[in-house]
Short mmCIF file of C-alpha atoms in Angstrom, two decimals:
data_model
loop_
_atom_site.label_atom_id
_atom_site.label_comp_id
_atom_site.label_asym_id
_atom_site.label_seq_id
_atom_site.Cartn_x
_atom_site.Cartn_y
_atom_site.Cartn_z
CA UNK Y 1 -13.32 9.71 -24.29
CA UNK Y 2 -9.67 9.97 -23.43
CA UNK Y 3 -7.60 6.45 -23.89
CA UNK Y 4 -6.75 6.68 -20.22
CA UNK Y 5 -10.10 5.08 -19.11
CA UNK Y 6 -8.97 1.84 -21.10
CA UNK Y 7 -7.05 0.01 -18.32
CA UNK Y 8 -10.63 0.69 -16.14
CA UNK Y 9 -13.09 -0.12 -19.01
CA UNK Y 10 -11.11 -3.40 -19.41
CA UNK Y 11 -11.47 -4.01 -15.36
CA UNK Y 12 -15.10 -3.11 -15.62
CA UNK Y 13 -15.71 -4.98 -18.60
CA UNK Y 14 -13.85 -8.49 -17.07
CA UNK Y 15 -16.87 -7.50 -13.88
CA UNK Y 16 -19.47 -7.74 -16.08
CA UNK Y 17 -18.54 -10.76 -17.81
CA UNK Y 18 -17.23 -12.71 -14.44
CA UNK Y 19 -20.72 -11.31 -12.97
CA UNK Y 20 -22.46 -13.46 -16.15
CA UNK Y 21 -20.36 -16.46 -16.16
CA UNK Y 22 -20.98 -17.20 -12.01
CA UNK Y 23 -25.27 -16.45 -13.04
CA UNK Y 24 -24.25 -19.16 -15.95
CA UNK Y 25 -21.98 -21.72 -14.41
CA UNK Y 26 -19.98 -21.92 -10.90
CA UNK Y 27 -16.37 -22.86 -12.15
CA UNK Y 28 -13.17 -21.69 -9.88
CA UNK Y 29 -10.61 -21.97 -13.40
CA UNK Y 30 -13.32 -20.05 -15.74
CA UNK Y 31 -12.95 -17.22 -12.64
CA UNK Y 32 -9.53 -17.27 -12.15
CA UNK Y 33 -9.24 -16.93 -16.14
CA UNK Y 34 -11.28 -14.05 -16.67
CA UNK Y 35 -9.63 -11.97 -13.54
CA UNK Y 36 -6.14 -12.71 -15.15
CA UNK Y 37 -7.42 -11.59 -18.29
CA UNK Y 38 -8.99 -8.56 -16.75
CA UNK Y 39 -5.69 -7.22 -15.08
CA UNK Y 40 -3.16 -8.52 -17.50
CA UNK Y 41 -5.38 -6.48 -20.43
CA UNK Y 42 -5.59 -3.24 -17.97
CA UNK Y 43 -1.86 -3.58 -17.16
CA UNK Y 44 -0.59 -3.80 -20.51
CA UNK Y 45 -3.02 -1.20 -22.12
CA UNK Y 46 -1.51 1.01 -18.96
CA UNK Y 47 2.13 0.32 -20.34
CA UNK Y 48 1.25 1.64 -23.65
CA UNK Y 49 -0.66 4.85 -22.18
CA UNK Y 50 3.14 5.68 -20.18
CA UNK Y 51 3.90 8.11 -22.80
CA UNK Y 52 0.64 9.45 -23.67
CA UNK Y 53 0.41 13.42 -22.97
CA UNK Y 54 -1.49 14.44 -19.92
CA UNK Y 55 -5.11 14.54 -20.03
CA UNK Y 56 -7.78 15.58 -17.58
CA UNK Y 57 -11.31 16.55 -16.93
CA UNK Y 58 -13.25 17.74 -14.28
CA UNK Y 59 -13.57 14.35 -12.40
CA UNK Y 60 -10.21 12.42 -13.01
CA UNK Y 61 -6.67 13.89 -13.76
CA UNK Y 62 -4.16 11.06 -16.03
CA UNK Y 63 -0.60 12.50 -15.32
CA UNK Y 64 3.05 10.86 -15.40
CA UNK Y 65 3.45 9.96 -12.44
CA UNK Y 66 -0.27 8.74 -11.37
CA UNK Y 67 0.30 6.46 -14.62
CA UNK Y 68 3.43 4.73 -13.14
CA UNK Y 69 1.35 4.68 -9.45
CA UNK Y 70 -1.34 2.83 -11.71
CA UNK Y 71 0.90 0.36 -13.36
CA UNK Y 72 2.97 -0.74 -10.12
CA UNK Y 73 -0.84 -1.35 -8.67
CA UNK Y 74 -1.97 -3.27 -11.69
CA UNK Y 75 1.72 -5.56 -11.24
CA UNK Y 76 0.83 -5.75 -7.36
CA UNK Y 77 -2.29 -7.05 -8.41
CA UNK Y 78 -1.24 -9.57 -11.26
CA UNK Y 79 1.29 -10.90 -8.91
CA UNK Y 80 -1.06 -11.85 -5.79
CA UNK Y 81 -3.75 -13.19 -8.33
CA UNK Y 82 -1.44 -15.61 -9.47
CA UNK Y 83 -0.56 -16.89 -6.23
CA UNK Y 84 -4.71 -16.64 -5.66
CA UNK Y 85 -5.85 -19.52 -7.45
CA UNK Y 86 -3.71 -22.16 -5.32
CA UNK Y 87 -4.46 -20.22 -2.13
CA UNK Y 88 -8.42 -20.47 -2.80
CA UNK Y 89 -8.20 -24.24 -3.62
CA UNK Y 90 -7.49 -25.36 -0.27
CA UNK Y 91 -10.43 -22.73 1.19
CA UNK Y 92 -13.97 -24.38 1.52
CA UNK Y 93 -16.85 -23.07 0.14
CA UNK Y 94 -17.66 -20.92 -3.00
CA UNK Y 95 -14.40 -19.15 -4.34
CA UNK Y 96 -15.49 -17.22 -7.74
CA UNK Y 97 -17.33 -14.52 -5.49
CA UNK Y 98 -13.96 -13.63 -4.29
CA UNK Y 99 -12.74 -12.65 -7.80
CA UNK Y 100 -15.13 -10.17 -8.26
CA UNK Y 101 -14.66 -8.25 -5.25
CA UNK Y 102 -10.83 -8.81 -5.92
CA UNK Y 103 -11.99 -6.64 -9.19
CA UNK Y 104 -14.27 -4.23 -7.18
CA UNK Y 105 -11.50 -3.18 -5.22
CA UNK Y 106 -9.04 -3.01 -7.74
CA UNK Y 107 -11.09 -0.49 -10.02
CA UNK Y 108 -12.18 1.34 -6.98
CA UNK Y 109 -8.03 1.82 -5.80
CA UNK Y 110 -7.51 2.75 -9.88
CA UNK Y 111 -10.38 5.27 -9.43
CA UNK Y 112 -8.80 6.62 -6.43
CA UNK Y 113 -4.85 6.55 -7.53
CA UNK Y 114 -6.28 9.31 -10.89
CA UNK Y 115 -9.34 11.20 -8.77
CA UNK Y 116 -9.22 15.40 -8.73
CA UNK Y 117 -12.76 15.96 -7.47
CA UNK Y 118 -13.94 15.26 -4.56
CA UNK Y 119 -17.04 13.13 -5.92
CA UNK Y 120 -14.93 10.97 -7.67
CA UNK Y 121 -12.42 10.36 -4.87
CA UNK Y 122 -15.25 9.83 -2.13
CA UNK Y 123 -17.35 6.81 -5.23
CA UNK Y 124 -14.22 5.14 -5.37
CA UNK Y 125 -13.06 5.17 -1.72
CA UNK Y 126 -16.47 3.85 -1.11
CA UNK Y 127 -15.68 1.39 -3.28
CA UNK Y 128 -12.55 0.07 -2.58
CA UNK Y 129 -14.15 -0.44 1.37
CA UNK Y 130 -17.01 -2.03 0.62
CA UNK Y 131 -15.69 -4.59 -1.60
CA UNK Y 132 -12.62 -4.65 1.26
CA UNK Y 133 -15.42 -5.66 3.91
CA UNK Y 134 -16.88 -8.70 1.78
CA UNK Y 135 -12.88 -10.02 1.21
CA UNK Y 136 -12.25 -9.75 4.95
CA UNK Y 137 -15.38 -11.61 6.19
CA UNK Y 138 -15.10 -14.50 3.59
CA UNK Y 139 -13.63 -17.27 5.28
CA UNK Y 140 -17.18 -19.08 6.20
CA UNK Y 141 -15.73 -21.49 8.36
CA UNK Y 142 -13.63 -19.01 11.04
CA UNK Y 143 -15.70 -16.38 12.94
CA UNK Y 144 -12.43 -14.62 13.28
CA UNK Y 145 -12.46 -13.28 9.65
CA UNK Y 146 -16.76 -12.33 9.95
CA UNK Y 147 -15.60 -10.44 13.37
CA UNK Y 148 -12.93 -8.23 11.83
CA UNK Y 149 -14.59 -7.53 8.66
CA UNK Y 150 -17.81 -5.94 11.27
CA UNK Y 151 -14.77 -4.36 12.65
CA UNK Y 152 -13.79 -3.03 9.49
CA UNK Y 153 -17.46 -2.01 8.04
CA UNK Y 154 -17.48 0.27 11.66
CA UNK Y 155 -14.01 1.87 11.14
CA UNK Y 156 -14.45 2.30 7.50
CA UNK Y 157 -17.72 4.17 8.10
CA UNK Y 158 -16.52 6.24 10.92
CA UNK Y 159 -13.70 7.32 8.83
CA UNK Y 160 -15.54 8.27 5.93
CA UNK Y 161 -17.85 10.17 7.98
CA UNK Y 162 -14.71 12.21 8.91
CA UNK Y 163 -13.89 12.64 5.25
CA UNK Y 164 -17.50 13.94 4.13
CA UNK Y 165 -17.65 16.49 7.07
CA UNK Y 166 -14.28 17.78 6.13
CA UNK Y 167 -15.25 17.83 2.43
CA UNK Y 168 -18.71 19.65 3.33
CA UNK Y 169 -16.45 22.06 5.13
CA UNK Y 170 -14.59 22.85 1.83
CA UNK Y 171 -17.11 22.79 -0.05
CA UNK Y 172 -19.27 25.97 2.23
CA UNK Y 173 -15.87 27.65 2.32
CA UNK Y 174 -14.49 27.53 -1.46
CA UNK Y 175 -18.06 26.50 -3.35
CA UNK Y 176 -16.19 23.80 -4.58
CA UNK Y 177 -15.48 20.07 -4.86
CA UNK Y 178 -12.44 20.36 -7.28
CA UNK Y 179 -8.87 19.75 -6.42
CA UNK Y 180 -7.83 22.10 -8.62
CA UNK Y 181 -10.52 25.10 -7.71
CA UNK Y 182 -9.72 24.68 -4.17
CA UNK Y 183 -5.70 24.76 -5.10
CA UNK Y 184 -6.99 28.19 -6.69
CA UNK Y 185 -9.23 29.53 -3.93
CA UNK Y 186 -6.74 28.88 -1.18
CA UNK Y 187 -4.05 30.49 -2.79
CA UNK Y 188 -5.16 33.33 -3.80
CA UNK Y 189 -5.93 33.98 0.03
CA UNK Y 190 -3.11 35.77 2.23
CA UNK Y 191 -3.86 33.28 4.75
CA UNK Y 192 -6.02 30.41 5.20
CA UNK Y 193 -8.96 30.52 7.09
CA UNK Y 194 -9.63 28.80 10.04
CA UNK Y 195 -12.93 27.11 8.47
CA UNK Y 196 -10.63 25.59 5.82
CA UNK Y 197 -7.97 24.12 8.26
CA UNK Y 198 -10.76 22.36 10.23
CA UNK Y 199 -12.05 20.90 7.13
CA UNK Y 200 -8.22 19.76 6.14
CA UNK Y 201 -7.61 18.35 9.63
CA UNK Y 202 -11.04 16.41 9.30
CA UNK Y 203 -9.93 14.65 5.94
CA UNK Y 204 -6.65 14.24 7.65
CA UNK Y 205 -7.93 12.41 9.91
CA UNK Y 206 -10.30 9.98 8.14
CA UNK Y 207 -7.43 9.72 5.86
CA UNK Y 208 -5.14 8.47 8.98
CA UNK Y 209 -7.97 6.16 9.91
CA UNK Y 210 -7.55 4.30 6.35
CA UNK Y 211 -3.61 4.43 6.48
CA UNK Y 212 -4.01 3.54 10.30
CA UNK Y 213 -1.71 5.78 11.14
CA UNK Y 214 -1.09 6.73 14.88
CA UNK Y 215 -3.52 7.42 16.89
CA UNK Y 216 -5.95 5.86 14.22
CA UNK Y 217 -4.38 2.34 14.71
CA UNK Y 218 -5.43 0.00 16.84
CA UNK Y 219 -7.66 -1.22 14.49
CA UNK Y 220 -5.10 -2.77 11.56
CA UNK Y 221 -4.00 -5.60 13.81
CA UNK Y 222 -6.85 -7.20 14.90
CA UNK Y 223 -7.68 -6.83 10.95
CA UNK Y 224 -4.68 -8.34 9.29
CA UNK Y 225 -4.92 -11.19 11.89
CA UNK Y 226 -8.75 -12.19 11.53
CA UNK Y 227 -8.93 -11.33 7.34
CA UNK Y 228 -7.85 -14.26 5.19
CA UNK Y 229 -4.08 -13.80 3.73
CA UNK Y 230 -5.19 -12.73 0.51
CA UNK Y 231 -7.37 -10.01 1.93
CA UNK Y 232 -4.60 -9.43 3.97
CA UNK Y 233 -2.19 -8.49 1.63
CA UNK Y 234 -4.74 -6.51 -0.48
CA UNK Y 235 -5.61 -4.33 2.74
CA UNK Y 236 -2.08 -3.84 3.12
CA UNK Y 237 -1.02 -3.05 -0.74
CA UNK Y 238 -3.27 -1.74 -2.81
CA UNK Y 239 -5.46 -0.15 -0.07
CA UNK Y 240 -2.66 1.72 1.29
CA UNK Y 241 -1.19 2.69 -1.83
CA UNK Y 242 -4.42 4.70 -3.11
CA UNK Y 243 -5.06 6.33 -0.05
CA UNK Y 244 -1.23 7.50 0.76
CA UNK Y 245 -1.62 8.87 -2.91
CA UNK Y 246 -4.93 10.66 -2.19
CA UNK Y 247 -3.28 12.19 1.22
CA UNK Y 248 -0.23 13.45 -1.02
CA UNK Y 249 -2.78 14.87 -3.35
CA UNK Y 250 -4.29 16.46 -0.70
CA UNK Y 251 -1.44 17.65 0.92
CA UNK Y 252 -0.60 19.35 -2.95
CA UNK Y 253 -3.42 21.34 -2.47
CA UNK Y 254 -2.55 25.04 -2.33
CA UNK Y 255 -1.49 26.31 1.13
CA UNK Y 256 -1.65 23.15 2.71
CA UNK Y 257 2.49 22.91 2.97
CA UNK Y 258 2.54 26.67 3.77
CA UNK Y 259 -0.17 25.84 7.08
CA UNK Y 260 2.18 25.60 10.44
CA UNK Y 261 -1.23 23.54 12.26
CA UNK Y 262 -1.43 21.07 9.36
CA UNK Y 263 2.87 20.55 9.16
CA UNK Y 264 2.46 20.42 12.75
CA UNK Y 265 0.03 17.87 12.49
CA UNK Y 266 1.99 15.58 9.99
CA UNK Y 267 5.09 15.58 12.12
CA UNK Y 268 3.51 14.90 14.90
CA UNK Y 269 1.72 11.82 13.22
CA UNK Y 270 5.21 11.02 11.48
CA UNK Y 271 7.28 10.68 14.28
CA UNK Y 272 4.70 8.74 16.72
CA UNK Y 273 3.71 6.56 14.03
CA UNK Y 274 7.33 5.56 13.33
CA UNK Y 275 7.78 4.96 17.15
CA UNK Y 276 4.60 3.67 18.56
CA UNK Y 277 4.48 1.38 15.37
CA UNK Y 278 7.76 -0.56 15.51
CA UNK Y 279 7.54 -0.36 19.52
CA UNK Y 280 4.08 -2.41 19.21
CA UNK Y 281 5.56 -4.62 16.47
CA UNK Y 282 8.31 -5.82 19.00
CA UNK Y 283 5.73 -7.08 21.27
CA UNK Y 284 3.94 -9.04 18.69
CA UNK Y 285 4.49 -12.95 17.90
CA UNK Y 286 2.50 -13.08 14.96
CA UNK Y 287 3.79 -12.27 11.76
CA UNK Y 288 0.80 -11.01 10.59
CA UNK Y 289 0.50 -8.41 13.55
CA UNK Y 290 4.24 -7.90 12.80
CA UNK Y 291 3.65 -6.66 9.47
CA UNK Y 292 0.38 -4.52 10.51
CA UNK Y 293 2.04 -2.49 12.90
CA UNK Y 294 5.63 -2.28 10.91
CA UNK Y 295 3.19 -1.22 8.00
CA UNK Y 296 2.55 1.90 10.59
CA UNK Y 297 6.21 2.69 10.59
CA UNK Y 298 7.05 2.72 7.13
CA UNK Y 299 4.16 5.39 6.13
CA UNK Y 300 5.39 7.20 8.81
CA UNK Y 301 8.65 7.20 7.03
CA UNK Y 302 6.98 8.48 4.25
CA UNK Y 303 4.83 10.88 5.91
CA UNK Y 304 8.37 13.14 6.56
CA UNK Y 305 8.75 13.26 2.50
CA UNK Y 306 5.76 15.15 2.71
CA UNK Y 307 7.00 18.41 4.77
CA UNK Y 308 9.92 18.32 2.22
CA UNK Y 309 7.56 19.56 -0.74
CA UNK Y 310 7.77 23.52 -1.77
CA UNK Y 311 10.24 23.68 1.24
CA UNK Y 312 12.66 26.72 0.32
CA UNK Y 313 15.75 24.65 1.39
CA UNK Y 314 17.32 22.47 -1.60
CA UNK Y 315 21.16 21.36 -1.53
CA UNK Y 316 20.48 19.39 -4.42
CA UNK Y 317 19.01 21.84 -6.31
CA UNK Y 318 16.50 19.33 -7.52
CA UNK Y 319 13.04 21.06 -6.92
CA UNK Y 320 11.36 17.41 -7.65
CA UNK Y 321 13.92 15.23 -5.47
CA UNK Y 322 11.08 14.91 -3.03
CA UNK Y 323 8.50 13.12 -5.14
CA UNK Y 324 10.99 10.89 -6.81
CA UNK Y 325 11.87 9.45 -3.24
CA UNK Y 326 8.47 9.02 -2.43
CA UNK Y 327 7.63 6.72 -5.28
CA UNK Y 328 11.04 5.21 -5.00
CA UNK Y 329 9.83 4.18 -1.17
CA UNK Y 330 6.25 3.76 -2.22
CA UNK Y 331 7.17 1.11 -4.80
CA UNK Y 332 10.30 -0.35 -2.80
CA UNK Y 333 7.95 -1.01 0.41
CA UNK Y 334 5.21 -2.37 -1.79
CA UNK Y 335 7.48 -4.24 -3.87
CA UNK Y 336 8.65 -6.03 -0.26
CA UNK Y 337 5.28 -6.23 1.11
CA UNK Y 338 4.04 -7.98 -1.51
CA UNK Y 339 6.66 -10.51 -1.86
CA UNK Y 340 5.96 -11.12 2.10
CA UNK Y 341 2.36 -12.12 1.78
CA UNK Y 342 3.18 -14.00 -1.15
CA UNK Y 343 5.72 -16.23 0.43
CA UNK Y 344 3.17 -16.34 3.69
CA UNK Y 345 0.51 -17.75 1.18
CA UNK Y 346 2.49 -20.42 0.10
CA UNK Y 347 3.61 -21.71 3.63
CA UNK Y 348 -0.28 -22.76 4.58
CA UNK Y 349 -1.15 -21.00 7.59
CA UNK Y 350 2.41 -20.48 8.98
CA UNK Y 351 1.97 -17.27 10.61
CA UNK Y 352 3.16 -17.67 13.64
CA UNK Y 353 6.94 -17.10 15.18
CA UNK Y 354 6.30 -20.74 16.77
CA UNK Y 355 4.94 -22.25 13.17
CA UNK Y 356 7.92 -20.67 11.17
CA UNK Y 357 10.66 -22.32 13.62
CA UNK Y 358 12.74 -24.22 11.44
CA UNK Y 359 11.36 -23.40 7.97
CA UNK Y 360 15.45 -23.18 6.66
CA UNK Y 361 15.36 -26.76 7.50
CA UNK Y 362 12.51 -27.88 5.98
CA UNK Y 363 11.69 -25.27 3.24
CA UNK Y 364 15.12 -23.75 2.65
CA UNK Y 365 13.71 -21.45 -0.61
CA UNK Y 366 10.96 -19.99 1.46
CA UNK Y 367 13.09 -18.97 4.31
CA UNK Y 368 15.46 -17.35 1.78
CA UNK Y 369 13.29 -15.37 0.28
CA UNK Y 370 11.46 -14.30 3.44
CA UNK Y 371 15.02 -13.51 4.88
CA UNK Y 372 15.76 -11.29 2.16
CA UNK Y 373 11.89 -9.59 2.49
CA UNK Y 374 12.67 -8.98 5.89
CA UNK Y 375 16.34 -7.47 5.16
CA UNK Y 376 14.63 -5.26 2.74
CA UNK Y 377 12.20 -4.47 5.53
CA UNK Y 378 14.44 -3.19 7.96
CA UNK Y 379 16.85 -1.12 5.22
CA UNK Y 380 19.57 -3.25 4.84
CA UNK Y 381 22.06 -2.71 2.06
CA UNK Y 382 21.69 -4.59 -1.29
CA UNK Y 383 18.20 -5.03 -1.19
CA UNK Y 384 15.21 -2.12 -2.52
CA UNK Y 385 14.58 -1.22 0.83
CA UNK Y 386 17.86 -0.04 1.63
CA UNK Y 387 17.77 2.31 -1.46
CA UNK Y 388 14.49 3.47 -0.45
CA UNK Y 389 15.53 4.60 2.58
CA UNK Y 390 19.06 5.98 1.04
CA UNK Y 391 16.27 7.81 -1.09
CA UNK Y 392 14.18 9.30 2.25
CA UNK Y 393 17.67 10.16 4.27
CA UNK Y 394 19.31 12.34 0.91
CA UNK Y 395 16.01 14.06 0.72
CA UNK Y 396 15.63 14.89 4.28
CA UNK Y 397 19.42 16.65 4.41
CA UNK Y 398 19.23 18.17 1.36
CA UNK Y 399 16.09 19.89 2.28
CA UNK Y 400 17.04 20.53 5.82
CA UNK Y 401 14.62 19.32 7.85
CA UNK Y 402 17.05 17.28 10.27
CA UNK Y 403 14.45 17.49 13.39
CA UNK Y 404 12.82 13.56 12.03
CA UNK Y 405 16.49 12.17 11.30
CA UNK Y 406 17.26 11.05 15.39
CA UNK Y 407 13.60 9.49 15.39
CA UNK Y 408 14.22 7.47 11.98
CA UNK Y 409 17.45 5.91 13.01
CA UNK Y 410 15.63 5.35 16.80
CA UNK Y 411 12.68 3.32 14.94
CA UNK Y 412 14.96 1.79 12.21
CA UNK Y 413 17.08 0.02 15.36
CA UNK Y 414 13.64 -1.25 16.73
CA UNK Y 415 12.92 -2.25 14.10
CA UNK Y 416 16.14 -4.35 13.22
CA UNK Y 417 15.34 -6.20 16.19
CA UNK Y 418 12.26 -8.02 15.11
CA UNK Y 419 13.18 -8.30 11.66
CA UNK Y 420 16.19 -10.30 12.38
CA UNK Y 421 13.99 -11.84 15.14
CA UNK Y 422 12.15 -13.80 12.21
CA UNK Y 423 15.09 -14.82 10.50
CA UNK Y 424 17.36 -15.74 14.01
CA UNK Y 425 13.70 -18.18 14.47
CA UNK Y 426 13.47 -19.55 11.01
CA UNK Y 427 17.44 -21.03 11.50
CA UNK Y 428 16.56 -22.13 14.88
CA UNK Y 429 16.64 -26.11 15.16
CA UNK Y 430 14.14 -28.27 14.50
CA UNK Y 431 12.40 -32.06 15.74
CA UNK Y 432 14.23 -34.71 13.93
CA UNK Y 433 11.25 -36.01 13.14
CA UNK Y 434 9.95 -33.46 10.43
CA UNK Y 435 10.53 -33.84 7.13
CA UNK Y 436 12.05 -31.72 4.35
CA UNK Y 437 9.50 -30.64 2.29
CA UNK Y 438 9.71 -30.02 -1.46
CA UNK Y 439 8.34 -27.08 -3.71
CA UNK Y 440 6.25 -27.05 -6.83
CA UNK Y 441 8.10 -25.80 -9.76
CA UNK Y 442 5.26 -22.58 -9.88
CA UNK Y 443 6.21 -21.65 -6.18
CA UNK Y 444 10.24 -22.14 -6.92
CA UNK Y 445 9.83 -19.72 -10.13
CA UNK Y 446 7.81 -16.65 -7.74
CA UNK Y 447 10.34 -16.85 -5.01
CA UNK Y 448 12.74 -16.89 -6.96
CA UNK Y 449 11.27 -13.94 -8.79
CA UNK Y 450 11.17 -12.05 -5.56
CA UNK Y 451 14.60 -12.73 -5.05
CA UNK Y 452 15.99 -11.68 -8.03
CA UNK Y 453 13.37 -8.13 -8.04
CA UNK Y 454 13.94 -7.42 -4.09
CA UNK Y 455 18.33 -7.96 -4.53
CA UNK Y 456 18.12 -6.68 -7.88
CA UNK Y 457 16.56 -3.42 -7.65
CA UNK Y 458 18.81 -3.06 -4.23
CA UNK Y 459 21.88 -3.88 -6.19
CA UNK Y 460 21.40 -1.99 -9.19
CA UNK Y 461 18.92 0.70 -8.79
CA UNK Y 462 20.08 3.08 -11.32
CA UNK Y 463 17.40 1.83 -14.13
CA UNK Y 464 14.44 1.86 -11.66
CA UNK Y 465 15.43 5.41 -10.18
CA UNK Y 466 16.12 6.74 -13.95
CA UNK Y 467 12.54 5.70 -15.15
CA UNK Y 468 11.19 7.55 -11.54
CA UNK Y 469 12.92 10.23 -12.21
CA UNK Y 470 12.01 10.76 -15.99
CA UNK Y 471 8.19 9.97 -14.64
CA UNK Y 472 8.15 13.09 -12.16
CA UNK Y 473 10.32 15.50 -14.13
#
């Protein structure tokens, strides 16, 4: 067996031995122990595999750049389990449940990020959701969370009943359930058939559903509001990250890029999701919904970077410019995101524009780093996000497709507006009668962390963009 199964046997193995230990003894440290162990073996044994040659079979595919995909998921995930452990203290009722599903879904997204058949992809989509639905309906105590995680189970079946008709449509046309057969079968065809495009457009759109991209949306907000934050910022991370990667896969396969209904298709859902996205998130006063419908934005942004690939045009001259800005974004927005969720986890239930009033009064580190998350949000300069969108801009002229370009800049102003919104409430002034309030030395080292990753990378992104660029090359 090829050494790129260890980080997953390690993830598997700290299941099984969580899985014992809550049959043995209920104990929220011996939990939070043997998840940290879990990840922190799977991300380190998925540094050393970095330089490993390629390897594949028929199921899974272990290349460059799904390696580097795999270790920013496995640092995603390290960094929101150790906020975890405080977060669950102050929940009621059993908490070492939630570890294991927190390991379900991570080794379903890994499963996902390295799939090239369509068996493998659909076992670990499944799940990634199921284990999703559990960590959205945990809260006990607030019906809210048990009402969106129904909402979920419906939306997550509806959309993988999308993706199997779309796959059984590809699979009567090409007799096939491999990426790479398909790549061959469609070709090798002068044009592709009509049966084929149907089946595309139907794992399009179950693939939209899970990205909740427009006019599969309406859904996420309700979601992020009603899940608990930690499921929260798992739905929006690691979730998202394996299925944009799946859709790029996808869109990879042969003739797909070459198909004017299915580039129709992705502009179309590019530019309304960019609009309609950070149009709803100005309406919104909850952070929470803020971030759900910005979230439909930014993959909208990165939706363009996919009509850019095996287009003739090239200024650059730099076949593979494409692909390194879409990691660079990937990673910069996920980078951000997380650090948002993190920060939110800390402040206790502050999730409101009315509940955050203040907070540079009275938690002066916190509303510093969210400031900066939020900068980095809305592409401001010196910060990862700005870079990320330098990245998506350069690749968009030098590939000349300029028809996108009006509707970025449009959505980026929107969304300007309630970004700054957040920090113009968090200086706003406060009742004399609260408090300052201090922060524990762990919470002062991971926002400063953020700070120093989200300014850092923004300031001096020639390292991260070199190792990107050595990844897809």
């Amino acid at each position: 067996m090829s050494l790129h199964y260890l980080p997953a046997m390690i993830i598997s193995v700290a299941i099984l031995v969580l899985l014992l230990a809550i049959a043995l003894k209920r104990s929220h440290n011996l939990a939070f122990i043997i998840t940290g162990l879990g990840l922190i073996g799977a991300c380190f044994s998925q540094c050393l595999l970095l330089n490993e040659p390629n390897s594949s079979d028929e199921l899974f595919v272990f290349s460059p750049v799904s390696g580097l995909l795999s270790l920013l998921l496995l640092s995603i995930l390290i960094f929101l389990w150790l906020q975890m452990y405080a977060w669950l203290e102050k929940q009621t009722g059993h908490k070492e449940e939630f570890y294991l599903l927190f390991l379900l879904t991570s080794l379903g997204a890994l499963g996902m990020i390295v799939s090239e058949h369509f068996a493998s992809f659909f076992l670990t989509l499944e799940l990634m959701s199921l284990s999703f639905v559990g960590l959205i309906a945990y809260s006990q105590d607030k019906p809210v969370g048990q009402e969106a995680g129904i909402k979920y189970l419906v939306l997550s079946a509806v959309a993988s009943a999308f993706l199997l008709m779309g796959i059984a449509i590809i699979y009567l046309q090409t007799g096939s359930l491999t990426f790479e057969h398909i790549t061959t079968e469609v070709s090798s065809a002068d044009s592709m058939p009509l049966l084929t495009t149907t089946g595309i457009i139907f794992i399009l759109i179950g693939l939209f559903f899970k990205l909740s991209m427009v006019p599969c949306h309406l859904w996420v907000a309700d979601i992020f509001q009603g899940a608990p934050l930690a499921s929260t910022a798992l739905l929006s991370t690691v979730s998202k990250l394996a299925s944009f990667v799946v859709l790029w896969k996808m869109f990879n396969l042969g003739g797909w890029q070459h198909n004017q209904i299915i580039l129709e298709i992705i502009g179309l859902v590019a530019v309304t999701s960019m609009l309609i996205g950070n149009l709803l998130a100005l309406l919104q006063n909850n952070i929470l919904r803020i971030m759900a419908f910005s979230s439909i934005s930014h993959f909208g942004y990165l939706l363009i970077l996919l009509l850019l690939f095996n287009h003739n045009a090239d200024l650059l001259e730099n076949a593979k410019f494409p692909l390194e800005a879409l990691v660079f974004y990937l990673c910069a927005y996920l980078i951000t995101l997380t650090g948002t969720f993190s920060v939110l986890m800390q402040l206790e239930g502050k999730t409101t524009l009315e509940q955050l009033s203040g907070l540079f009064w009275i938690r002066p580190l916190h509303a510093a780093s969210l400031s900066i998350l939020m900068l980095s949000l809305a592409g401001i300069p010196l910060t990862v996000g700005f870079m990320g969108k330098f990245y998506l801009v350069t690749a968009t002229i030098s590939h000349q497709i300029l028809w996108p370009l009006p509707f970025l800049v449009i959505a980026s102003v929107v969304g300007l507006f309630f970004y700054l919104r957040i920090i113009m409430v968090m200086l706003s002034s406060i009742n004399q009668a609260e408090k300052r309030q201090t922060s524990t030395t762990g919470e002062q080292a991971s926002l400063w962390f953020i700070i120093a990753v989200v300014m850092g990378l923004g300031t001096f992104p020639a390292l991260f963009a070199e190792v990107i660029r050595h990844t897809v090359h």
